[in-house]
């Protein structure tokens, strides 16, 4: 069955990534965050807890981005270079199932890593006796994981037609463009040229609006968007991810192996 084949591919990806000692990322994160808290304690007064939370949540997002970009960008090309993809596709596994299985496996890894890094952040905050909004930060971490799942789909898309290095660089660029894309609408309103305004609106539609999945700035103060906005943002992220996977499958299905 299709679900069984998806489970097999995603489980193999999950196990393979963890065999590559990806959990060392959480150790680096913990060490970096602990040092940041100590340093911030020397330069900030009264706002150390909020700054530490800002740094911690930003660190979770950036560490996750590196894994999504570097691992996701090389998932397909690594299979092609080792020729193991020929063995996989010789079995009753379609290229769509192969792409989706890869995505689910890496997304699962990212969800686990985001959860571990969030727990580490909570632990360090508790050790330093800082107050922090558990609910708002946990929800923010969940949406960070959803954002990283979208970026994983983008990395697979780029990897379906280009090299691992270029796919990685394009994914990182998409991350920053995605956080800037909402500003394109604001800039377009200030432009005199109608052609430029249309171009900026088109770019806004093309690039994912990752700010819709980013609540770090308000979560540190315990504030979260209304339920309707949360549902709409989650739906946006899922739909965009599905669209990227569909395009990746279409391109990969036409690639000669």
PDB file of C-alpha atoms in Angstrom:
ATOM      1  CA  UNK A   1       0.000   0.000   0.000  1.00  0.00           C
ATOM      2  CA  UNK A   2       1.041   3.628  -0.560  1.00  0.00           C
ATOM      3  CA  UNK A   3       1.076   4.440   3.159  1.00  0.00           C
ATOM      4  CA  UNK A   4       3.343   1.484   3.849  1.00  0.00           C
ATOM      5  CA  UNK A   5       5.778   2.594   1.151  1.00  0.00           C
ATOM      6  CA  UNK A   6       5.762   6.184   2.430  1.00  0.00           C
ATOM      7  CA  UNK A   7       6.433   4.918   5.943  1.00  0.00           C
ATOM      8  CA  UNK A   8       9.378   2.845   4.716  1.00  0.00           C
ATOM      9  CA  UNK A   9      11.019   5.738   2.847  1.00  0.00           C
ATOM     10  CA  UNK A  10      10.441   8.278   5.621  1.00  0.00           C
ATOM     11  CA  UNK A  11      11.673   5.871   8.323  1.00  0.00           C
ATOM     12  CA  UNK A  12      14.856   5.180   6.373  1.00  0.00           C
ATOM     13  CA  UNK A  13      15.502   8.923   6.003  1.00  0.00           C
ATOM     14  CA  UNK A  14      14.825   9.510   9.701  1.00  0.00           C
ATOM     15  CA  UNK A  15      17.178   6.734  10.807  1.00  0.00           C
ATOM     16  CA  UNK A  16      19.887   7.693   8.314  1.00  0.00           C
ATOM     17  CA  UNK A  17      19.958  11.334   9.418  1.00  0.00           C
ATOM     18  CA  UNK A  18      20.183  10.417  13.093  1.00  0.00           C
ATOM     19  CA  UNK A  19      22.980   7.950  12.329  1.00  0.00           C
ATOM     20  CA  UNK A  20      24.905  10.957  10.992  1.00  0.00           C
ATOM     21  CA  UNK A  21      24.962  12.311  14.549  1.00  0.00           C
ATOM     22  CA  UNK A  22      22.610  15.164  13.834  1.00  0.00           C
ATOM     23  CA  UNK A  23      21.815  15.319  17.556  1.00  0.00           C
ATOM     24  CA  UNK A  24      25.167  17.072  18.007  1.00  0.00           C
ATOM     25  CA  UNK A  25      23.276  20.125  16.763  1.00  0.00           C
ATOM     26  CA  UNK A  26      21.314  20.220  20.016  1.00  0.00           C
ATOM     27  CA  UNK A  27      24.539  20.028  22.035  1.00  0.00           C
ATOM     28  CA  UNK A  28      25.993  22.964  20.085  1.00  0.00           C
ATOM     29  CA  UNK A  29      22.728  24.853  20.590  1.00  0.00           C
ATOM     30  CA  UNK A  30      22.751  24.210  24.342  1.00  0.00           C
ATOM     31  CA  UNK A  31      26.358  25.338  24.701  1.00  0.00           C
ATOM     32  CA  UNK A  32      25.821  28.437  22.560  1.00  0.00           C
ATOM     33  CA  UNK A  33      22.663  29.425  24.412  1.00  0.00           C
ATOM     34  CA  UNK A  34      24.271  28.933  27.826  1.00  0.00           C
ATOM     35  CA  UNK A  35      27.182  31.161  26.796  1.00  0.00           C
ATOM     36  CA  UNK A  36      24.785  33.754  25.373  1.00  0.00           C
ATOM     37  CA  UNK A  37      22.842  33.915  28.645  1.00  0.00           C
ATOM     38  CA  UNK A  38      26.064  34.450  30.600  1.00  0.00           C
ATOM     39  CA  UNK A  39      27.268  37.181  28.226  1.00  0.00           C
ATOM     40  CA  UNK A  40      23.872  38.891  28.122  1.00  0.00           C
ATOM     41  CA  UNK A  41      23.845  38.961  31.907  1.00  0.00           C
ATOM     42  CA  UNK A  42      26.882  41.208  31.783  1.00  0.00           C
ATOM     43  CA  UNK A  43      25.515  43.700  29.267  1.00  0.00           C
ATOM     44  CA  UNK A  44      21.780  43.838  29.980  1.00  0.00           C
ATOM     45  CA  UNK A  45      19.913  44.906  33.059  1.00  0.00           C
ATOM     46  CA  UNK A  46      16.305  43.975  33.696  1.00  0.00           C
ATOM     47  CA  UNK A  47      15.729  42.624  30.202  1.00  0.00           C
ATOM     48  CA  UNK A  48      18.074  39.637  30.279  1.00  0.00           C
ATOM     49  CA  UNK A  49      15.209  37.155  30.265  1.00  0.00           C
ATOM     50  CA  UNK A  50      13.509  38.656  27.184  1.00  0.00           C
ATOM     51  CA  UNK A  51      16.784  38.988  25.280  1.00  0.00           C
ATOM     52  CA  UNK A  52      17.715  35.407  26.159  1.00  0.00           C
ATOM     53  CA  UNK A  53      14.359  34.198  24.861  1.00  0.00           C
ATOM     54  CA  UNK A  54      14.816  36.208  21.654  1.00  0.00           C
ATOM     55  CA  UNK A  55      18.263  34.723  21.110  1.00  0.00           C
ATOM     56  CA  UNK A  56      17.049  31.227  21.974  1.00  0.00           C
ATOM     57  CA  UNK A  57      14.067  31.222  19.623  1.00  0.00           C
ATOM     58  CA  UNK A  58      16.116  32.794  16.821  1.00  0.00           C
ATOM     59  CA  UNK A  59      18.760  30.118  17.394  1.00  0.00           C
ATOM     60  CA  UNK A  60      16.178  27.342  17.084  1.00  0.00           C
ATOM     61  CA  UNK A  61      14.970  28.784  13.786  1.00  0.00           C
ATOM     62  CA  UNK A  62      18.466  29.270  12.329  1.00  0.00           C
ATOM     63  CA  UNK A  63      19.793  25.869  13.446  1.00  0.00           C
ATOM     64  CA  UNK A  64      16.726  24.271  11.918  1.00  0.00           C
ATOM     65  CA  UNK A  65      17.243  26.242   8.708  1.00  0.00           C
ATOM     66  CA  UNK A  66      20.801  24.933   8.371  1.00  0.00           C
ATOM     67  CA  UNK A  67      19.617  21.336   8.664  1.00  0.00           C
ATOM     68  CA  UNK A  68      16.673  21.826   6.300  1.00  0.00           C
ATOM     69  CA  UNK A  69      18.903  23.543   3.733  1.00  0.00           C
ATOM     70  CA  UNK A  70      22.037  21.387   3.888  1.00  0.00           C
ATOM     71  CA  UNK A  71      20.387  18.002   4.437  1.00  0.00           C
ATOM     72  CA  UNK A  72      17.286  18.684   2.331  1.00  0.00           C
ATOM     73  CA  UNK A  73      19.306  20.127  -0.522  1.00  0.00           C
ATOM     74  CA  UNK A  74      21.421  16.978  -0.783  1.00  0.00           C
ATOM     75  CA  UNK A  75      18.801  14.267  -0.156  1.00  0.00           C
ATOM     76  CA  UNK A  76      18.005  13.607  -3.814  1.00  0.00           C
ATOM     77  CA  UNK A  77      21.457  14.199  -5.270  1.00  0.00           C
ATOM     78  CA  UNK A  78      23.065  11.911  -2.694  1.00  0.00           C
ATOM     79  CA  UNK A  79      20.762   9.098  -3.820  1.00  0.00           C
ATOM     80  CA  UNK A  80      21.604   9.852  -7.447  1.00  0.00           C
ATOM     81  CA  UNK A  81      25.362   9.883  -6.834  1.00  0.00           C
ATOM     82  CA  UNK A  82      25.268   6.567  -4.963  1.00  0.00           C
ATOM     83  CA  UNK A  83      22.812   5.153  -7.531  1.00  0.00           C
ATOM     84  CA  UNK A  84      20.739   3.807  -4.644  1.00  0.00           C
ATOM     85  CA  UNK A  85      17.727   5.579  -6.099  1.00  0.00           C
ATOM     86  CA  UNK A  86      17.668   3.011  -8.911  1.00  0.00           C
ATOM     87  CA  UNK A  87      17.195   0.261  -6.350  1.00  0.00           C
ATOM     88  CA  UNK A  88      14.418   2.201  -4.628  1.00  0.00           C
ATOM     89  CA  UNK A  89      12.528   3.007  -7.820  1.00  0.00           C
ATOM     90  CA  UNK A  90      12.935  -0.558  -9.068  1.00  0.00           C
ATOM     91  CA  UNK A  91      10.582  -1.496  -6.266  1.00  0.00           C
ATOM     92  CA  UNK A  92       6.882  -0.547  -6.507  1.00  0.00           C
ATOM     93  CA  UNK A  93       7.601   3.015  -5.328  1.00  0.00           C
ATOM     94  CA  UNK A  94       6.603   5.949  -7.471  1.00  0.00           C
ATOM     95  CA  UNK A  95       8.692   9.095  -7.698  1.00  0.00           C
ATOM     96  CA  UNK A  96       5.924  11.009  -5.912  1.00  0.00           C
ATOM     97  CA  UNK A  97       6.062   8.560  -2.996  1.00  0.00           C
ATOM     98  CA  UNK A  98       9.846   8.843  -3.002  1.00  0.00           C
ATOM     99  CA  UNK A  99       9.754  12.667  -2.778  1.00  0.00           C
ATOM    100  CA  UNK A 100       6.994  12.747  -0.170  1.00  0.00           C
ATOM    101  CA  UNK A 101       8.670  10.040   1.909  1.00  0.00           C
ATOM    102  CA  UNK A 102      11.942  11.982   1.905  1.00  0.00           C
ATOM    103  CA  UNK A 103      10.083  15.109   2.978  1.00  0.00           C
ATOM    104  CA  UNK A 104       8.211  13.372   5.791  1.00  0.00           C
ATOM    105  CA  UNK A 105      11.397  11.769   7.099  1.00  0.00           C
ATOM    106  CA  UNK A 106      13.395  15.006   7.251  1.00  0.00           C
ATOM    107  CA  UNK A 107      10.392  16.943   8.593  1.00  0.00           C
ATOM    108  CA  UNK A 108      10.094  14.412  11.419  1.00  0.00           C
ATOM    109  CA  UNK A 109      13.782  14.936  12.260  1.00  0.00           C
ATOM    110  CA  UNK A 110      13.264  18.696  12.336  1.00  0.00           C
ATOM    111  CA  UNK A 111      10.190  18.406  14.563  1.00  0.00           C
ATOM    112  CA  UNK A 112      12.196  16.291  17.031  1.00  0.00           C
ATOM    113  CA  UNK A 113      15.173  18.682  16.991  1.00  0.00           C
ATOM    114  CA  UNK A 114      12.972  21.752  17.447  1.00  0.00           C
ATOM    115  CA  UNK A 115      11.261  20.056  20.396  1.00  0.00           C
ATOM    116  CA  UNK A 116      14.616  19.143  21.985  1.00  0.00           C
ATOM    117  CA  UNK A 117      16.045  22.639  21.501  1.00  0.00           C
ATOM    118  CA  UNK A 118      12.882  24.167  22.970  1.00  0.00           C
ATOM    119  CA  UNK A 119      13.196  21.945  26.042  1.00  0.00           C
ATOM    120  CA  UNK A 120      16.855  22.957  26.351  1.00  0.00           C
ATOM    121  CA  UNK A 121      15.817  26.620  26.182  1.00  0.00           C
ATOM    122  CA  UNK A 122      13.218  26.071  28.896  1.00  0.00           C
ATOM    123  CA  UNK A 123      15.788  24.258  31.040  1.00  0.00           C
ATOM    124  CA  UNK A 124      18.360  27.037  30.766  1.00  0.00           C
ATOM    125  CA  UNK A 125      15.731  29.673  31.523  1.00  0.00           C
ATOM    126  CA  UNK A 126      14.601  27.704  34.583  1.00  0.00           C
ATOM    127  CA  UNK A 127      18.177  27.223  35.837  1.00  0.00           C
ATOM    128  CA  UNK A 128      18.703  30.988  35.624  1.00  0.00           C
ATOM    129  CA  UNK A 129      15.333  31.536  37.339  1.00  0.00           C
ATOM    130  CA  UNK A 130      13.900  33.521  34.444  1.00  0.00           C
ATOM    131  CA  UNK A 131      10.154  33.706  33.910  1.00  0.00           C
ATOM    132  CA  UNK A 132       9.000  32.567  30.469  1.00  0.00           C
ATOM    133  CA  UNK A 133       5.596  31.901  28.830  1.00  0.00           C
ATOM    134  CA  UNK A 134       5.641  28.137  28.215  1.00  0.00           C
ATOM    135  CA  UNK A 135       2.442  28.030  26.159  1.00  0.00           C
ATOM    136  CA  UNK A 136       3.282  30.869  23.780  1.00  0.00           C
ATOM    137  CA  UNK A 137       6.841  29.639  23.221  1.00  0.00           C
ATOM    138  CA  UNK A 138       5.733  26.048  22.667  1.00  0.00           C
ATOM    139  CA  UNK A 139       3.237  27.207  20.064  1.00  0.00           C
ATOM    140  CA  UNK A 140       5.911  29.327  18.403  1.00  0.00           C
ATOM    141  CA  UNK A 141       8.227  26.311  18.239  1.00  0.00           C
ATOM    142  CA  UNK A 142       5.469  24.296  16.586  1.00  0.00           C
ATOM    143  CA  UNK A 143       5.113  26.936  13.878  1.00  0.00           C
ATOM    144  CA  UNK A 144       8.905  27.097  13.496  1.00  0.00           C
ATOM    145  CA  UNK A 145       8.801  23.359  12.772  1.00  0.00           C
ATOM    146  CA  UNK A 146       6.013  23.932  10.243  1.00  0.00           C
ATOM    147  CA  UNK A 147       8.103  26.674   8.623  1.00  0.00           C
ATOM    148  CA  UNK A 148      11.083  24.315   8.440  1.00  0.00           C
ATOM    149  CA  UNK A 149       8.884  21.645   6.867  1.00  0.00           C
ATOM    150  CA  UNK A 150       7.986  24.157   4.147  1.00  0.00           C
ATOM    151  CA  UNK A 151      11.684  24.940   3.626  1.00  0.00           C
ATOM    152  CA  UNK A 152      12.424  21.214   3.411  1.00  0.00           C
ATOM    153  CA  UNK A 153       9.921  20.965   0.560  1.00  0.00           C
ATOM    154  CA  UNK A 154      11.672  23.918  -1.105  1.00  0.00           C
ATOM    155  CA  UNK A 155      15.079  22.248  -0.664  1.00  0.00           C
ATOM    156  CA  UNK A 156      13.753  19.073  -2.304  1.00  0.00           C
ATOM    157  CA  UNK A 157      12.325  21.155  -5.136  1.00  0.00           C
ATOM    158  CA  UNK A 158      15.648  22.881  -5.763  1.00  0.00           C
ATOM    159  CA  UNK A 159      17.497  19.575  -5.411  1.00  0.00           C
ATOM    160  CA  UNK A 160      15.270  18.000  -8.055  1.00  0.00           C
ATOM    161  CA  UNK A 161      16.865  20.067 -10.837  1.00  0.00           C
ATOM    162  CA  UNK A 162      20.177  21.418  -9.550  1.00  0.00           C
ATOM    163  CA  UNK A 163      23.236  20.486  -7.487  1.00  0.00           C
ATOM    164  CA  UNK A 164      23.260  20.046  -3.714  1.00  0.00           C
ATOM    165  CA  UNK A 165      25.250  23.235  -3.120  1.00  0.00           C
ATOM    166  CA  UNK A 166      23.017  25.423  -5.251  1.00  0.00           C
ATOM    167  CA  UNK A 167      19.909  23.847  -3.728  1.00  0.00           C
ATOM    168  CA  UNK A 168      21.230  24.673  -0.261  1.00  0.00           C
ATOM    169  CA  UNK A 169      22.023  28.271  -1.166  1.00  0.00           C
ATOM    170  CA  UNK A 170      18.629  28.761  -2.822  1.00  0.00           C
ATOM    171  CA  UNK A 171      16.858  27.397   0.277  1.00  0.00           C
ATOM    172  CA  UNK A 172      18.731  29.783   2.558  1.00  0.00           C
ATOM    173  CA  UNK A 173      17.954  32.673   0.193  1.00  0.00           C
ATOM    174  CA  UNK A 174      14.287  31.663   0.175  1.00  0.00           C
ATOM    175  CA  UNK A 175      14.235  31.771   3.974  1.00  0.00           C
ATOM    176  CA  UNK A 176      15.402  35.373   4.086  1.00  0.00           C
ATOM    177  CA  UNK A 177      13.263  36.423   1.127  1.00  0.00           C
ATOM    178  CA  UNK A 178      10.281  34.760   2.772  1.00  0.00           C
ATOM    179  CA  UNK A 179      10.735  36.840   5.909  1.00  0.00           C
ATOM    180  CA  UNK A 180      11.136  39.978   3.801  1.00  0.00           C
ATOM    181  CA  UNK A 181       8.331  39.304   1.308  1.00  0.00           C
ATOM    182  CA  UNK A 182       5.633  41.063   3.342  1.00  0.00           C
ATOM    183  CA  UNK A 183       7.659  44.260   3.069  1.00  0.00           C
ATOM    184  CA  UNK A 184       7.336  44.042  -0.718  1.00  0.00           C
ATOM    185  CA  UNK A 185       3.669  44.935  -0.424  1.00  0.00           C
ATOM    186  CA  UNK A 186       4.522  47.973   1.684  1.00  0.00           C
ATOM    187  CA  UNK A 187       7.258  49.033  -0.746  1.00  0.00           C
ATOM    188  CA  UNK A 188       4.983  48.555  -3.754  1.00  0.00           C
ATOM    189  CA  UNK A 189       2.554  51.127  -2.339  1.00  0.00           C
ATOM    190  CA  UNK A 190       5.320  53.731  -2.362  1.00  0.00           C
ATOM    191  CA  UNK A 191       6.396  53.117  -5.941  1.00  0.00           C
ATOM    192  CA  UNK A 192       5.243  55.510  -8.659  1.00  0.00           C
ATOM    193  CA  UNK A 193       5.642  53.023 -11.502  1.00  0.00           C
ATOM    194  CA  UNK A 194       2.673  50.707 -11.947  1.00  0.00           C
ATOM    195  CA  UNK A 195       4.942  48.111 -13.579  1.00  0.00           C
ATOM    196  CA  UNK A 196       7.222  48.046 -10.530  1.00  0.00           C
ATOM    197  CA  UNK A 197       4.216  47.765  -8.204  1.00  0.00           C
ATOM    198  CA  UNK A 198       2.888  44.809 -10.174  1.00  0.00           C
ATOM    199  CA  UNK A 199       6.317  43.168 -10.136  1.00  0.00           C
ATOM    200  CA  UNK A 200       6.587  43.480  -6.354  1.00  0.00           C
ATOM    201  CA  UNK A 201       3.090  42.074  -5.874  1.00  0.00           C
ATOM    202  CA  UNK A 202       3.986  39.188  -8.162  1.00  0.00           C
ATOM    203  CA  UNK A 203       7.154  38.495  -6.148  1.00  0.00           C
ATOM    204  CA  UNK A 204       5.087  38.549  -2.959  1.00  0.00           C
ATOM    205  CA  UNK A 205       2.801  35.895  -4.411  1.00  0.00           C
ATOM    206  CA  UNK A 206       5.735  33.753  -5.559  1.00  0.00           C
ATOM    207  CA  UNK A 207       7.799  33.816  -2.367  1.00  0.00           C
ATOM    208  CA  UNK A 208       6.282  32.244   0.756  1.00  0.00           C
ATOM    209  CA  UNK A 209       5.317  34.746   3.419  1.00  0.00           C
ATOM    210  CA  UNK A 210       7.227  33.112   6.268  1.00  0.00           C
ATOM    211  CA  UNK A 211       6.357  35.951   8.627  1.00  0.00           C
ATOM    212  CA  UNK A 212       2.898  34.350   8.837  1.00  0.00           C
ATOM    213  CA  UNK A 213       4.543  31.411  10.594  1.00  0.00           C
ATOM    214  CA  UNK A 214       6.828  33.495  12.821  1.00  0.00           C
ATOM    215  CA  UNK A 215       5.545  34.556  16.256  1.00  0.00           C
ATOM    216  CA  UNK A 216       8.885  34.912  18.055  1.00  0.00           C
ATOM    217  CA  UNK A 217       8.674  38.661  18.639  1.00  0.00           C
ATOM    218  CA  UNK A 218       5.338  38.495  20.454  1.00  0.00           C
ATOM    219  CA  UNK A 219       5.716  35.064  22.066  1.00  0.00           C
ATOM    220  CA  UNK A 220       8.489  36.233  24.392  1.00  0.00           C
ATOM    221  CA  UNK A 221       5.889  38.528  25.980  1.00  0.00           C
ATOM    222  CA  UNK A 222       3.347  35.723  26.238  1.00  0.00           C
ATOM    223  CA  UNK A 223       1.193  37.022  23.386  1.00  0.00           C
ATOM    224  CA  UNK A 224      -0.115  34.803  20.597  1.00  0.00           C
ATOM    225  CA  UNK A 225      -2.369  35.600  17.610  1.00  0.00           C
ATOM    226  CA  UNK A 226      -6.105  34.812  17.697  1.00  0.00           C
ATOM    227  CA  UNK A 227      -7.162  31.240  16.944  1.00  0.00           C
ATOM    228  CA  UNK A 228      -8.494  32.193  13.509  1.00  0.00           C
ATOM    229  CA  UNK A 229      -5.137  33.662  12.490  1.00  0.00           C
ATOM    230  CA  UNK A 230      -3.301  30.598  13.796  1.00  0.00           C
ATOM    231  CA  UNK A 231      -5.500  28.246  11.773  1.00  0.00           C
ATOM    232  CA  UNK A 232      -5.183  30.406   8.646  1.00  0.00           C
ATOM    233  CA  UNK A 233      -1.387  30.558   9.006  1.00  0.00           C
ATOM    234  CA  UNK A 234      -1.109  26.798   9.491  1.00  0.00           C
ATOM    235  CA  UNK A 235      -3.349  26.201   6.471  1.00  0.00           C
ATOM    236  CA  UNK A 236      -1.195  28.596   4.419  1.00  0.00           C
ATOM    237  CA  UNK A 237       1.971  26.738   5.410  1.00  0.00           C
ATOM    238  CA  UNK A 238       0.518  23.309   4.604  1.00  0.00           C
ATOM    239  CA  UNK A 239      -0.884  24.406   1.229  1.00  0.00           C
ATOM    240  CA  UNK A 240       2.392  26.041   0.227  1.00  0.00           C
ATOM    241  CA  UNK A 241       4.320  22.922   1.273  1.00  0.00           C
ATOM    242  CA  UNK A 242       2.014  20.669  -0.746  1.00  0.00           C
ATOM    243  CA  UNK A 243       2.415  22.953  -3.787  1.00  0.00           C
ATOM    244  CA  UNK A 244       6.221  22.831  -3.528  1.00  0.00           C
ATOM    245  CA  UNK A 245       6.173  19.035  -3.243  1.00  0.00           C
ATOM    246  CA  UNK A 246       3.850  18.777  -6.241  1.00  0.00           C
ATOM    247  CA  UNK A 247       6.221  20.886  -8.365  1.00  0.00           C
ATOM    248  CA  UNK A 248       9.235  18.910  -7.104  1.00  0.00           C
ATOM    249  CA  UNK A 249       7.520  15.646  -8.034  1.00  0.00           C
ATOM    250  CA  UNK A 250       6.613  16.961 -11.487  1.00  0.00           C
ATOM    251  CA  UNK A 251      10.212  18.045 -12.180  1.00  0.00           C
ATOM    252  CA  UNK A 252      11.772  14.901 -10.704  1.00  0.00           C
ATOM    253  CA  UNK A 253       9.439  12.639 -12.685  1.00  0.00           C
ATOM    254  CA  UNK A 254      10.849  14.125 -15.896  1.00  0.00           C
ATOM    255  CA  UNK A 255      14.465  13.812 -14.865  1.00  0.00           C
ATOM    256  CA  UNK A 256      16.539  11.097 -16.527  1.00  0.00           C
ATOM    257  CA  UNK A 257      18.244   8.922 -13.931  1.00  0.00           C
TER     258      UNK A 257
END
